[in-house]
JSON list of C-alpha atoms in Angstrom, two decimals:
[
{"chain": "H", "resi": 25, "resn": "UNK", "atom": "CA", "xyz": [145.35, -15.21, -109.91]},
{"chain": "H", "resi": 26, "resn": "UNK", "atom": "CA", "xyz": [147.28, -13.13, -107.79]},
{"chain": "H", "resi": 27, "resn": "UNK", "atom": "CA", "xyz": [150.22, -15.92, -107.86]},
{"chain": "H", "resi": 28, "resn": "UNK", "atom": "CA", "xyz": [150.75, -14.18, -111.81]},
{"chain": "H", "resi": 29, "resn": "UNK", "atom": "CA", "xyz": [153.51, -12.14, -112.50]},
{"chain": "H", "resi": 30, "resn": "UNK", "atom": "CA", "xyz": [152.58, -9.12, -115.95]},
{"chain": "H", "resi": 31, "resn": "UNK", "atom": "CA", "xyz": [155.31, -9.26, -117.58]},
{"chain": "H", "resi": 32, "resn": "UNK", "atom": "CA", "xyz": [155.49, -5.66, -118.05]},
{"chain": "H", "resi": 33, "resn": "UNK", "atom": "CA", "xyz": [155.57, -4.90, -114.48]},
{"chain": "H", "resi": 34, "resn": "UNK", "atom": "CA", "xyz": [158.16, -7.85, -113.39]},
{"chain": "H", "resi": 35, "resn": "UNK", "atom": "CA", "xyz": [160.01, -5.80, -116.54]},
{"chain": "H", "resi": 36, "resn": "UNK", "atom": "CA", "xyz": [160.05, -2.62, -114.95]},
{"chain": "H", "resi": 37, "resn": "UNK", "atom": "CA", "xyz": [160.68, -3.94, -111.49]},
{"chain": "H", "resi": 38, "resn": "UNK", "atom": "CA", "xyz": [164.34, -5.59, -113.02]},
{"chain": "H", "resi": 39, "resn": "UNK", "atom": "CA", "xyz": [164.54, -2.04, -114.63]},
{"chain": "H", "resi": 40, "resn": "UNK", "atom": "CA", "xyz": [164.27, 0.23, -112.10]},
{"chain": "H", "resi": 41, "resn": "UNK", "atom": "CA", "xyz": [166.68, -1.78, -109.21]},
{"chain": "H", "resi": 42, "resn": "UNK", "atom": "CA", "xyz": [170.48, -1.92, -109.67]},
{"chain": "H", "resi": 43, "resn": "UNK", "atom": "CA", "xyz": [171.62, -5.37, -108.82]},
{"chain": "H", "resi": 44, "resn": "UNK", "atom": "CA", "xyz": [174.65, -4.58, -106.92]},
{"chain": "H", "resi": 45, "resn": "UNK", "atom": "CA", "xyz": [175.88, -2.53, -109.99]},
{"chain": "H", "resi": 46, "resn": "UNK", "atom": "CA", "xyz": [178.64, 0.45, -109.45]},
{"chain": "H", "resi": 47, "resn": "UNK", "atom": "CA", "xyz": [176.91, 3.96, -109.35]},
{"chain": "H", "resi": 48, "resn": "UNK", "atom": "CA", "xyz": [179.27, 6.63, -110.44]},
{"chain": "H", "resi": 49, "resn": "UNK", "atom": "CA", "xyz": [179.86, 9.76, -108.04]},
{"chain": "H", "resi": 50, "resn": "UNK", "atom": "CA", "xyz": [182.39, 11.88, -107.05]},
{"chain": "H", "resi": 51, "resn": "UNK", "atom": "CA", "xyz": [183.67, 9.81, -103.80]},
{"chain": "H", "resi": 52, "resn": "UNK", "atom": "CA", "xyz": [186.80, 7.60, -105.00]},
{"chain": "H", "resi": 53, "resn": "UNK", "atom": "CA", "xyz": [184.88, 5.00, -102.19]},
{"chain": "H", "resi": 54, "resn": "UNK", "atom": "CA", "xyz": [182.80, 2.79, -104.33]},
{"chain": "H", "resi": 55, "resn": "UNK", "atom": "CA", "xyz": [179.26, 2.76, -103.69]},
{"chain": "H", "resi": 56, "resn": "UNK", "atom": "CA", "xyz": [176.92, 0.03, -104.87]},
{"chain": "H", "resi": 57, "resn": "UNK", "atom": "CA", "xyz": [173.47, -0.23, -103.51]},
{"chain": "H", "resi": 58, "resn": "UNK", "atom": "CA", "xyz": [171.49, -3.47, -102.60]},
{"chain": "H", "resi": 59, "resn": "UNK", "atom": "CA", "xyz": [168.16, -2.61, -102.07]},
{"chain": "H", "resi": 60, "resn": "UNK", "atom": "CA", "xyz": [166.12, 0.89, -101.90]},
{"chain": "H", "resi": 61, "resn": "UNK", "atom": "CA", "xyz": [166.93, 1.15, -98.21]},
{"chain": "H", "resi": 62, "resn": "UNK", "atom": "CA", "xyz": [170.27, -0.31, -98.09]},
{"chain": "H", "resi": 63, "resn": "UNK", "atom": "CA", "xyz": [173.72, 1.28, -99.45]},
{"chain": "H", "resi": 64, "resn": "UNK", "atom": "CA", "xyz": [177.25, -0.04, -98.65]},
{"chain": "H", "resi": 65, "resn": "UNK", "atom": "CA", "xyz": [180.24, 1.73, -99.58]},
{"chain": "H", "resi": 66, "resn": "UNK", "atom": "CA", "xyz": [183.47, 0.41, -99.86]},
{"chain": "H", "resi": 67, "resn": "UNK", "atom": "CA", "xyz": [187.44, 1.92, -100.10]},
{"chain": "H", "resi": 68, "resn": "UNK", "atom": "CA", "xyz": [188.42, 1.63, -103.86]},
{"chain": "H", "resi": 69, "resn": "UNK", "atom": "CA", "xyz": [190.05, -0.96, -104.90]},
{"chain": "H", "resi": 70, "resn": "UNK", "atom": "CA", "xyz": [193.74, -1.09, -105.65]},
{"chain": "H", "resi": 71, "resn": "UNK", "atom": "CA", "xyz": [194.98, -0.86, -109.41]},
{"chain": "H", "resi": 72, "resn": "UNK", "atom": "CA", "xyz": [197.68, -2.90, -110.16]},
{"chain": "H", "resi": 73, "resn": "UNK", "atom": "CA", "xyz": [200.51, -1.33, -111.97]},
{"chain": "H", "resi": 74, "resn": "UNK", "atom": "CA", "xyz": [202.02, -2.71, -114.90]},
{"chain": "H", "resi": 75, "resn": "UNK", "atom": "CA", "xyz": [205.49, -3.94, -115.16]},
{"chain": "H", "resi": 76, "resn": "UNK", "atom": "CA", "xyz": [207.65, -1.88, -117.65]},
{"chain": "H", "resi": 77, "resn": "UNK", "atom": "CA", "xyz": [210.36, -3.33, -119.44]},
{"chain": "H", "resi": 78, "resn": "UNK", "atom": "CA", "xyz": [213.36, -1.77, -118.31]},
{"chain": "H", "resi": 79, "resn": "UNK", "atom": "CA", "xyz": [213.89, 1.60, -120.31]},
{"chain": "H", "resi": 80, "resn": "UNK", "atom": "CA", "xyz": [217.47, 0.63, -122.50]},
{"chain": "H", "resi": 81, "resn": "UNK", "atom": "CA", "xyz": [219.91, 2.34, -120.30]},
{"chain": "H", "resi": 82, "resn": "UNK", "atom": "CA", "xyz": [218.84, 0.27, -117.20]},
{"chain": "H", "resi": 83, "resn": "UNK", "atom": "CA", "xyz": [220.25, -3.08, -118.88]},
{"chain": "H", "resi": 84, "resn": "UNK", "atom": "CA", "xyz": [223.15, -4.66, -118.47]},
{"chain": "H", "resi": 85, "resn": "UNK", "atom": "CA", "xyz": [226.04, -3.34, -120.77]},
{"chain": "H", "resi": 86, "resn": "UNK", "atom": "CA", "xyz": [228.27, -5.65, -122.98]},
{"chain": "H", "resi": 87, "resn": "UNK", "atom": "CA", "xyz": [231.10, -5.66, -120.55]},
{"chain": "H", "resi": 88, "resn": "UNK", "atom": "CA", "xyz": [228.72, -6.78, -117.81]},
{"chain": "H", "resi": 89, "resn": "UNK", "atom": "CA", "xyz": [227.23, -8.95, -119.72]},
{"chain": "H", "resi": 90, "resn": "UNK", "atom": "CA", "xyz": [230.20, -10.93, -120.48]},
{"chain": "H", "resi": 91, "resn": "UNK", "atom": "CA", "xyz": [231.48, -10.12, -116.68]},
{"chain": "H", "resi": 92, "resn": "UNK", "atom": "CA", "xyz": [228.52, -12.46, -115.92]},
{"chain": "H", "resi": 93, "resn": "UNK", "atom": "CA", "xyz": [228.65, -14.79, -118.59]},
{"chain": "H", "resi": 94, "resn": "UNK", "atom": "CA", "xyz": [232.12, -15.81, -117.68]},
{"chain": "H", "resi": 95, "resn": "UNK", "atom": "CA", "xyz": [231.43, -16.11, -114.37]},
{"chain": "H", "resi": 96, "resn": "UNK", "atom": "CA", "xyz": [228.50, -17.93, -114.60]},
{"chain": "H", "resi": 97, "resn": "UNK", "atom": "CA", "xyz": [230.84, -20.53, -116.75]},
{"chain": "H", "resi": 98, "resn": "UNK", "atom": "CA", "xyz": [233.43, -20.77, -114.04]},
{"chain": "H", "resi": 99, "resn": "UNK", "atom": "CA", "xyz": [231.23, -21.80, -111.73]},
{"chain": "H", "resi": 100, "resn": "UNK", "atom": "CA", "xyz": [230.00, -24.65, -114.00]},
{"chain": "H", "resi": 101, "resn": "UNK", "atom": "CA", "xyz": [233.91, -25.97, -114.63]},
{"chain": "H", "resi": 102, "resn": "UNK", "atom": "CA", "xyz": [234.16, -25.97, -110.95]},
{"chain": "H", "resi": 103, "resn": "UNK", "atom": "CA", "xyz": [231.08, -27.82, -110.54]},
{"chain": "H", "resi": 104, "resn": "UNK", "atom": "CA", "xyz": [232.08, -30.97, -113.07]},
{"chain": "H", "resi": 105, "resn": "UNK", "atom": "CA", "xyz": [235.44, -30.46, -111.12]},
{"chain": "H", "resi": 106, "resn": "UNK", "atom": "CA", "xyz": [234.07, -31.45, -107.64]},
{"chain": "H", "resi": 107, "resn": "UNK", "atom": "CA", "xyz": [232.15, -34.33, -109.28]},
{"chain": "H", "resi": 108, "resn": "UNK", "atom": "CA", "xyz": [235.47, -36.12, -110.82]},
{"chain": "H", "resi": 109, "resn": "UNK", "atom": "CA", "xyz": [237.21, -35.16, -107.44]},
{"chain": "H", "resi": 110, "resn": "UNK", "atom": "CA", "xyz": [233.89, -37.27, -105.89]},
{"chain": "H", "resi": 111, "resn": "UNK", "atom": "CA", "xyz": [234.69, -39.76, -108.82]},
{"chain": "H", "resi": 112, "resn": "UNK", "atom": "CA", "xyz": [237.64, -40.66, -107.65]},
{"chain": "H", "resi": 113, "resn": "UNK", "atom": "CA", "xyz": [238.06, -40.21, -104.16]},
{"chain": "H", "resi": 114, "resn": "UNK", "atom": "CA", "xyz": [234.88, -43.19, -104.87]},
{"chain": "H", "resi": 115, "resn": "UNK", "atom": "CA", "xyz": [236.22, -45.67, -107.41]},
{"chain": "H", "resi": 116, "resn": "UNK", "atom": "CA", "xyz": [238.95, -47.49, -106.08]},
{"chain": "H", "resi": 117, "resn": "UNK", "atom": "CA", "xyz": [241.20, -48.27, -109.05]},
{"chain": "H", "resi": 118, "resn": "UNK", "atom": "CA", "xyz": [241.73, -44.73, -109.47]},
{"chain": "H", "resi": 119, "resn": "UNK", "atom": "CA", "xyz": [244.28, -42.39, -107.89]},
{"chain": "H", "resi": 120, "resn": "UNK", "atom": "CA", "xyz": [245.15, -38.20, -107.51]},
{"chain": "H", "resi": 121, "resn": "UNK", "atom": "CA", "xyz": [247.44, -38.70, -110.01]},
{"chain": "H", "resi": 122, "resn": "UNK", "atom": "CA", "xyz": [244.78, -39.90, -113.14]},
{"chain": "H", "resi": 123, "resn": "UNK", "atom": "CA", "xyz": [243.29, -36.36, -114.37]},
{"chain": "H", "resi": 124, "resn": "UNK", "atom": "CA", "xyz": [242.26, -37.77, -117.25]},
{"chain": "H", "resi": 125, "resn": "UNK", "atom": "CA", "xyz": [238.32, -37.05, -117.08]},
{"chain": "H", "resi": 126, "resn": "UNK", "atom": "CA", "xyz": [237.73, -39.90, -120.18]},
{"chain": "H", "resi": 127, "resn": "UNK", "atom": "CA", "xyz": [239.86, -41.90, -117.93]},
{"chain": "H", "resi": 128, "resn": "UNK", "atom": "CA", "xyz": [237.91, -41.47, -114.79]},
{"chain": "H", "resi": 129, "resn": "UNK", "atom": "CA", "xyz": [234.61, -41.36, -116.22]},
{"chain": "H", "resi": 130, "resn": "UNK", "atom": "CA", "xyz": [235.81, -45.09, -117.91]},
{"chain": "H", "resi": 131, "resn": "UNK", "atom": "CA", "xyz": [237.12, -46.40, -114.44]},
{"chain": "H", "resi": 132, "resn": "UNK", "atom": "CA", "xyz": [233.94, -45.22, -113.05]},
{"chain": "H", "resi": 133, "resn": "UNK", "atom": "CA", "xyz": [231.80, -47.20, -115.83]},
{"chain": "H", "resi": 134, "resn": "UNK", "atom": "CA", "xyz": [234.08, -50.09, -115.05]},
{"chain": "H", "resi": 135, "resn": "UNK", "atom": "CA", "xyz": [233.81, -50.14, -111.02]},
{"chain": "H", "resi": 136, "resn": "UNK", "atom": "CA", "xyz": [229.79, -49.77, -111.61]},
{"chain": "H", "resi": 137, "resn": "UNK", "atom": "CA", "xyz": [229.49, -52.37, -113.57]},
{"chain": "H", "resi": 138, "resn": "UNK", "atom": "CA", "xyz": [231.37, -54.59, -111.07]},
{"chain": "H", "resi": 139, "resn": "UNK", "atom": "CA", "xyz": [229.49, -53.42, -107.97]},
{"chain": "H", "resi": 140, "resn": "UNK", "atom": "CA", "xyz": [226.32, -54.74, -110.14]},
{"chain": "H", "resi": 141, "resn": "UNK", "atom": "CA", "xyz": [227.69, -58.13, -110.92]},
{"chain": "H", "resi": 142, "resn": "UNK", "atom": "CA", "xyz": [228.53, -58.47, -107.18]},
{"chain": "H", "resi": 143, "resn": "UNK", "atom": "CA", "xyz": [224.78, -57.63, -106.08]},
{"chain": "H", "resi": 144, "resn": "UNK", "atom": "CA", "xyz": [223.82, -59.78, -108.90]},
{"chain": "H", "resi": 145, "resn": "UNK", "atom": "CA", "xyz": [226.14, -63.23, -107.09]},
{"chain": "H", "resi": 146, "resn": "UNK", "atom": "CA", "xyz": [224.65, -61.99, -104.07]},
{"chain": "H", "resi": 147, "resn": "UNK", "atom": "CA", "xyz": [221.06, -61.90, -104.73]},
{"chain": "H", "resi": 148, "resn": "UNK", "atom": "CA", "xyz": [221.35, -65.61, -106.35]},
{"chain": "H", "resi": 149, "resn": "UNK", "atom": "CA", "xyz": [223.41, -66.55, -103.49]},
{"chain": "H", "resi": 150, "resn": "UNK", "atom": "CA", "xyz": [220.42, -65.79, -101.23]},
{"chain": "H", "resi": 151, "resn": "UNK", "atom": "CA", "xyz": [218.09, -67.45, -103.96]},
{"chain": "H", "resi": 152, "resn": "UNK", "atom": "CA", "xyz": [220.05, -70.25, -103.23]},
{"chain": "H", "resi": 153, "resn": "UNK", "atom": "CA", "xyz": [220.13, -70.48, -99.56]},
{"chain": "H", "resi": 154, "resn": "UNK", "atom": "CA", "xyz": [216.21, -69.93, -99.34]},
{"chain": "H", "resi": 155, "resn": "UNK", "atom": "CA", "xyz": [215.83, -72.85, -101.44]},
{"chain": "H", "resi": 156, "resn": "UNK", "atom": "CA", "xyz": [218.50, -75.36, -99.28]},
{"chain": "H", "resi": 157, "resn": "UNK", "atom": "CA", "xyz": [216.39, -74.09, -95.73]},
{"chain": "H", "resi": 158, "resn": "UNK", "atom": "CA", "xyz": [213.41, -74.34, -97.60]},
{"chain": "H", "resi": 159, "resn": "UNK", "atom": "CA", "xyz": [213.97, -77.88, -98.15]},
{"chain": "H", "resi": 160, "resn": "UNK", "atom": "CA", "xyz": [214.54, -78.84, -94.80]}
]
């Protein structure tokens, strides 16, 4: 019967022990009592500071916002211009005199369709040649 534990005894033992609970003290270090004979002290954990919203005087002014918008729009247009220049260099039917974006796009589509049809005919030729070689 020594294996049986009295409910009152186990409850009293649980309440008298502090299982990893922090104890309040005057020290900035946290003290955790692990058992009746062992106590560990840890340095304080750093607290995260909340990111506060910028005060109105720290936000961009209207003229700064406008300047940023203009700069980003110019960058976007420059990237589009570079893309059209690359298409002019790649597509054989275009020359540097044709600057109509609609014309550049249409001739680029025509060129891509032409390349696709060439690829398809080459695939057919390869398939025919495999068939011919397989018959021998």
